[in-house]
Amino acid sequence: SCPATNPSMLNVHLVPHTHDDVGWLKTVDQYYYGDRNNIQHAGVQYILDSVIDQLQKDPARRFIYVETAFFYRWWRQQSQSTQRIVAQLVNEGRLEFINGGWCMSDEATTHYSAVIDQMTLGLRFLNDTFGECGRPRVAWHIDPFGHAREHASIFAQMGYDGFFFGRLDYQDKARRMKTKEMEMLWRASESLTPPLADLFTGVLPNGYNPPEGFCWDQSCDDAPIRDDPDLEDYNVDEIVQKFLNAAFYKTNHIIMTMGSDFQYENANLWYKNMDKLIKYVNALQAKGSKVNVLYSTPSCYLQELNLANLTWPLKTDDFFPYADDAHDFWTGYFTSRPALKLYERLSNSRLQTCNQLEVLGGPKSKSGPFGEGDSDTMKRAMGVAQHHDAVSGTEKQHVAYDYARRLATGWAHCEVQKHKLHHSNTLATLGSEAPRVFCENLNISVCPLTESSHKFSMNVYNPLGRTVSWPVRLPVNGSVYSVTDANGRAVDSQVGNVFISLKCTCYIYDMKSSCLLPLLSVSMYQKSESFQKNEVMCVFVLFGNYRYNASAGNNKESRQTSGAYIFRPNSSDPFVINKTAETQIVTVSSTVQEVTQRFSPWVSQVVRLYEGHRELELEWTVGPVPVADGLGKEVITRLDTDIKSSDYFYTDSNGREVLERRKDYRPTWELKQTEPVAGNYYPINSRAYIKDDKHQLTVVTDRSQGASSLYNGSLEIMLHRRLLYDDFRGVGEPLSEPGEFSDGLVARGRLLLTLSPPDTAADVHRPLAQGMVLQPLLSFQDGTPSANTKLEFSGLQTSLPPAVHLLTLSQWDKDTALIRLEHQYQAKESKTHSQPVTVNLQKLFSTLEVLGASEMSLGANQWKEDMNRLQWNTEKTSKPLPLSAKDPSPWEVTLNPMEIRTLLLRVRQL
Ligand SMILES: *[C@@H]1O[C@H](CO)[C@@H](O)[C@H](O)[C@H]1NC(C)=O
Ligand SMILES: *[C@@H]1O[C@H](CO)[C@@H](O)[C@H](O)[C@H]1NC(C)=O
Ligand SMILES: *[C@@H]1O[C@H](CO)[C@@H](O)[C@H](O)[C@H]1NC(C)=O
Ligand SMILES: *[C@@H]1O[C@H](CO)[C@@H](O)[C@H](O)[C@H]1NC(C)=O
Ligand SMILES: *[C@@H]1O[C@H](CO)[C@@H](O)[C@H](O)[C@H]1NC(C)=O
Ligand SMILES: *[C@@H]1O[C@H](CO)[C@@H](O)[C@H](O)[C@H]1NC(C)=O
Ligand SMILES: *[C@@H]1O[C@H](CO)[C@@H](O)[C@H](O)[C@H]1NC(C)=O
Ligand SMILES: [Zn+2]
């Protein structure tokens, strides 16, 4: 259905579009209905009404729609006859879905698990509703503030043919325009065999806005096209010249985004003027003009690029950090709203648990295919939370509260479902009379049940596919407790801090560690198998808390301030918050050693080492950040070691593959560094590390944060920020979260530190990070379980192999479940685990019989065998490319390093 183009002319593809944020200055509901137009004039329901009306007036007109969270709501409110008209427009390619996830996700602060889920949710709605013609071919991230390599890898594996975005570093963009490298092939994985993770990627010429002077929305001031009799007034020749000047693309096609934020509420304005633009510019062809303007879509433009059969430059790193000017680095949002970032991450863990229990509980735990199950509220809340102004922390305060409220409702729905399950016969239950309590404030040591009960039971659901050891700390009131496990065996515990070692096979944590805790510093000693017996490896780790003072806009180089998006310290050296922290050894026992450090009334830290664990836990508490001195503050923790890391450090991409970073350096262009701190910050979603030949220090985080290494041997992580000025990127508020008592938000979190030889480090940090993402679900009941209660249950027959991660297990239809199995190691990362590994689907579950399995694309909206992506030629690479192993039989799935296999299983409850 693509429009005809002219091979001997410059073809200008006009792409009518609207950019509808799933919450930002207004909540997602306010945007949908057009409520609170005093904040921002925007109403998505009217946009869709108006566009559908205008599309019917001329078959040449095109429109693309992106955010399924909005479209889904609108669709459900339409009459059958409107639905029929829309379906026809989709079938004829006049209305095309692009991207198609629930939202346009943020790329810096999202975790791949939640990104895949939100894409799956949107794509499923489109396939269920429109079938094959509703399947988006192009990924479209026109607004996110920097681009992650893992996102590109995910899009490639979802079957997208190409990817377009608007924002990249201004120095990078200038260079690419000069060398005609605005379009390229992105090789987004070092582990997957090309072209599995290759994605054609294009930078749009005007961000996502129309070219200057061509904005014809009701929200714009540009002059309409005045024809007959005043046409002379409007210089069509000048327009033609403007298009010809945009010659920084390789082919004789260019794409023009005709639209912007919440535009097309009165679509007639746009279409009427574009109709004229096309008519008058093309009329000049009779006089020898070589410009051909047409209505088009990103996939039609992409098809022309593909037909051109050129060789495209290859890109292998990512697009972080993003700067739009010399002192304007968008690296603050990596940490903005730390509590929302944690809550979003914990909600992902809850959703995965909820999904798994629905499958294990069988059909009775869920009543319908789409929109009625207990997990669906949480799926949609998480889908909305991935938006690039949600988990990113760049929304207004009232909108941030709305995201949190949606997640809380999701939790409540999942709890209803867990109650149901625990009363069903399928799943083992601990007693059935006493109400089950989920103590959601355990993070601040509050659980009324455990605090008041003399006898209670705790139920632990572990959503990982393998056994873990997980320390538990409960607030209690008594002084003597006896703790037993499911088999009646005593569990090592200690009153004040009850530590219950869950079913544990410590297949990697088999090295003893000990620790000395002098003031402000920790030495970690560990014996490692790969070293000579008794040889002690020692790295000195000094950690301290620092803060940067935020620029207040009075700096002579630029008026840029630190804000929700932008990080701009007013000096490159951070201030030490307190050199002489008050240190208290709280506990030294058989289960844990723990030291509390108070740096100031608003910064403290607990350092813990658990028996049988190799990692050191730092539990930090920051806030309320004082600002009475008139200075905004950005608080970091810095680990200074004698590791000879030089200028190099490593950060993960959306929690998966790791990229090498180098101070004051970009792999693809000659960087002119203008912000020595902010210009070296990168997002981390699950981990960061520094290393030399002998040692690797890895920090695993509990949420997304910003991190950097500014000195040899040093790694810093930004924990919290509180600022006094807006940073002029539209949100219009300073980032100063009020917290519970309006005197500033208190944020608390954990960092896990591990020290290993570099060649075995992944064997430690990979499982550690997965354990941090998928946390056990604890629930409590008063009293003793009755005698006939089954106390232990496992949904899997055996532990998954160490390299395999159970990424998804979710009810799909009545008799089908969606499963994603993932190889969690990169190629060459681990001697032991970076090998192909095979899983037998029929031997997976203990209560489900697998009757059939069909493989799907990563987004689960296409059968694997139907996937047929466009092929692209690229420069030759010198790097050896990984090869992949094949499945030995239809029931056995082989996973190569970093591979995710998505399967629809036909299942029957046993
Ligand atoms: C595309 O170009 C390559 C050379 O780069 C050539 O071998 C191939 O035949 C071309 N394909 C088409 C369909 O023109
Ligand atoms: C503790 O968790 C609850 C949600 O369960 C959250 O609302 C609260 O902000 C958390 N408190 C801290 C200090 O992180
Ligand atoms: C703790 O125990 C004391 C004495 O047994 C009792 O008075 C108090 O109410 C208990 N606290 C809670 C929260 O139950
Ligand atoms: C930077 O912060 C310091 C306070 O730590 C203040 O004295 C100074 O005026 C600030 N400079 C600018 C340019 O804002
Ligand atoms: C630093 O810590 C010491 C010891 O706990 C305390 O006396 C002092 O008040 C702290 N200083 C600041 C600025 O918080
Ligand atoms: C980094 O520090 C180590 C000592 O910890 C030193 O031996 C090495 O030369 C330093 N490297 C650079 C590039 O400064
Ligand atoms: C897409 O939806 C159609 C029904 O519209 C269904 O028959 C087909 O199986 C779906 N495809 C996938 C891959 O789920
Ligand atoms: Zn946006």
JSON list of C-alpha atoms and ligand atoms in Angstrom, two decimals, residues 19-21 104 143-145 208 261 387-389, ligand 8:
[
{"chain": "A", "resi": 19, "resn": "HIS", "atom": "CA", "xyz": [3.55, 12.32, 19.86]},
{"chain": "A", "resi": 20, "resn": "ASP", "atom": "CA", "xyz": [1.32, 11.36, 22.77]},
{"chain": "A", "resi": 21, "resn": "ASP", "atom": "CA", "xyz": [3.17, 11.02, 26.05]},
{"chain": "A", "resi": 104, "resn": "MET", "atom": "CA", "xyz": [7.34, 4.62, 23.97]},
{"chain": "A", "resi": 143, "resn": "ASP", "atom": "CA", "xyz": [11.62, 11.46, 22.03]},
{"chain": "A", "resi": 144, "resn": "PRO", "atom": "CA", "xyz": [13.67, 9.31, 24.47]},
{"chain": "A", "resi": 145, "resn": "PHE", "atom": "CA", "xyz": [16.77, 11.10, 25.73]},
{"chain": "A", "resi": 208, "resn": "TYR", "atom": "CA", "xyz": [10.34, 14.79, 15.52]},
{"chain": "A", "resi": 261, "resn": "ASP", "atom": "CA", "xyz": [3.41, 16.66, 20.92]},
{"chain": "A", "resi": 387, "resn": "HIS", "atom": "CA", "xyz": [7.12, 5.56, 29.41]},
{"chain": "A", "resi": 388, "resn": "HIS", "atom": "CA", "xyz": [9.98, 8.01, 28.83]},
{"chain": "A", "resi": 389, "resn": "ASP", "atom": "CA", "xyz": [8.53, 10.46, 31.34]},
{"chain": "B", "resi": 8, "resn": "ZN", "atom": "ZN", "xyz": [7.66, 12.31, 24.84]}
]
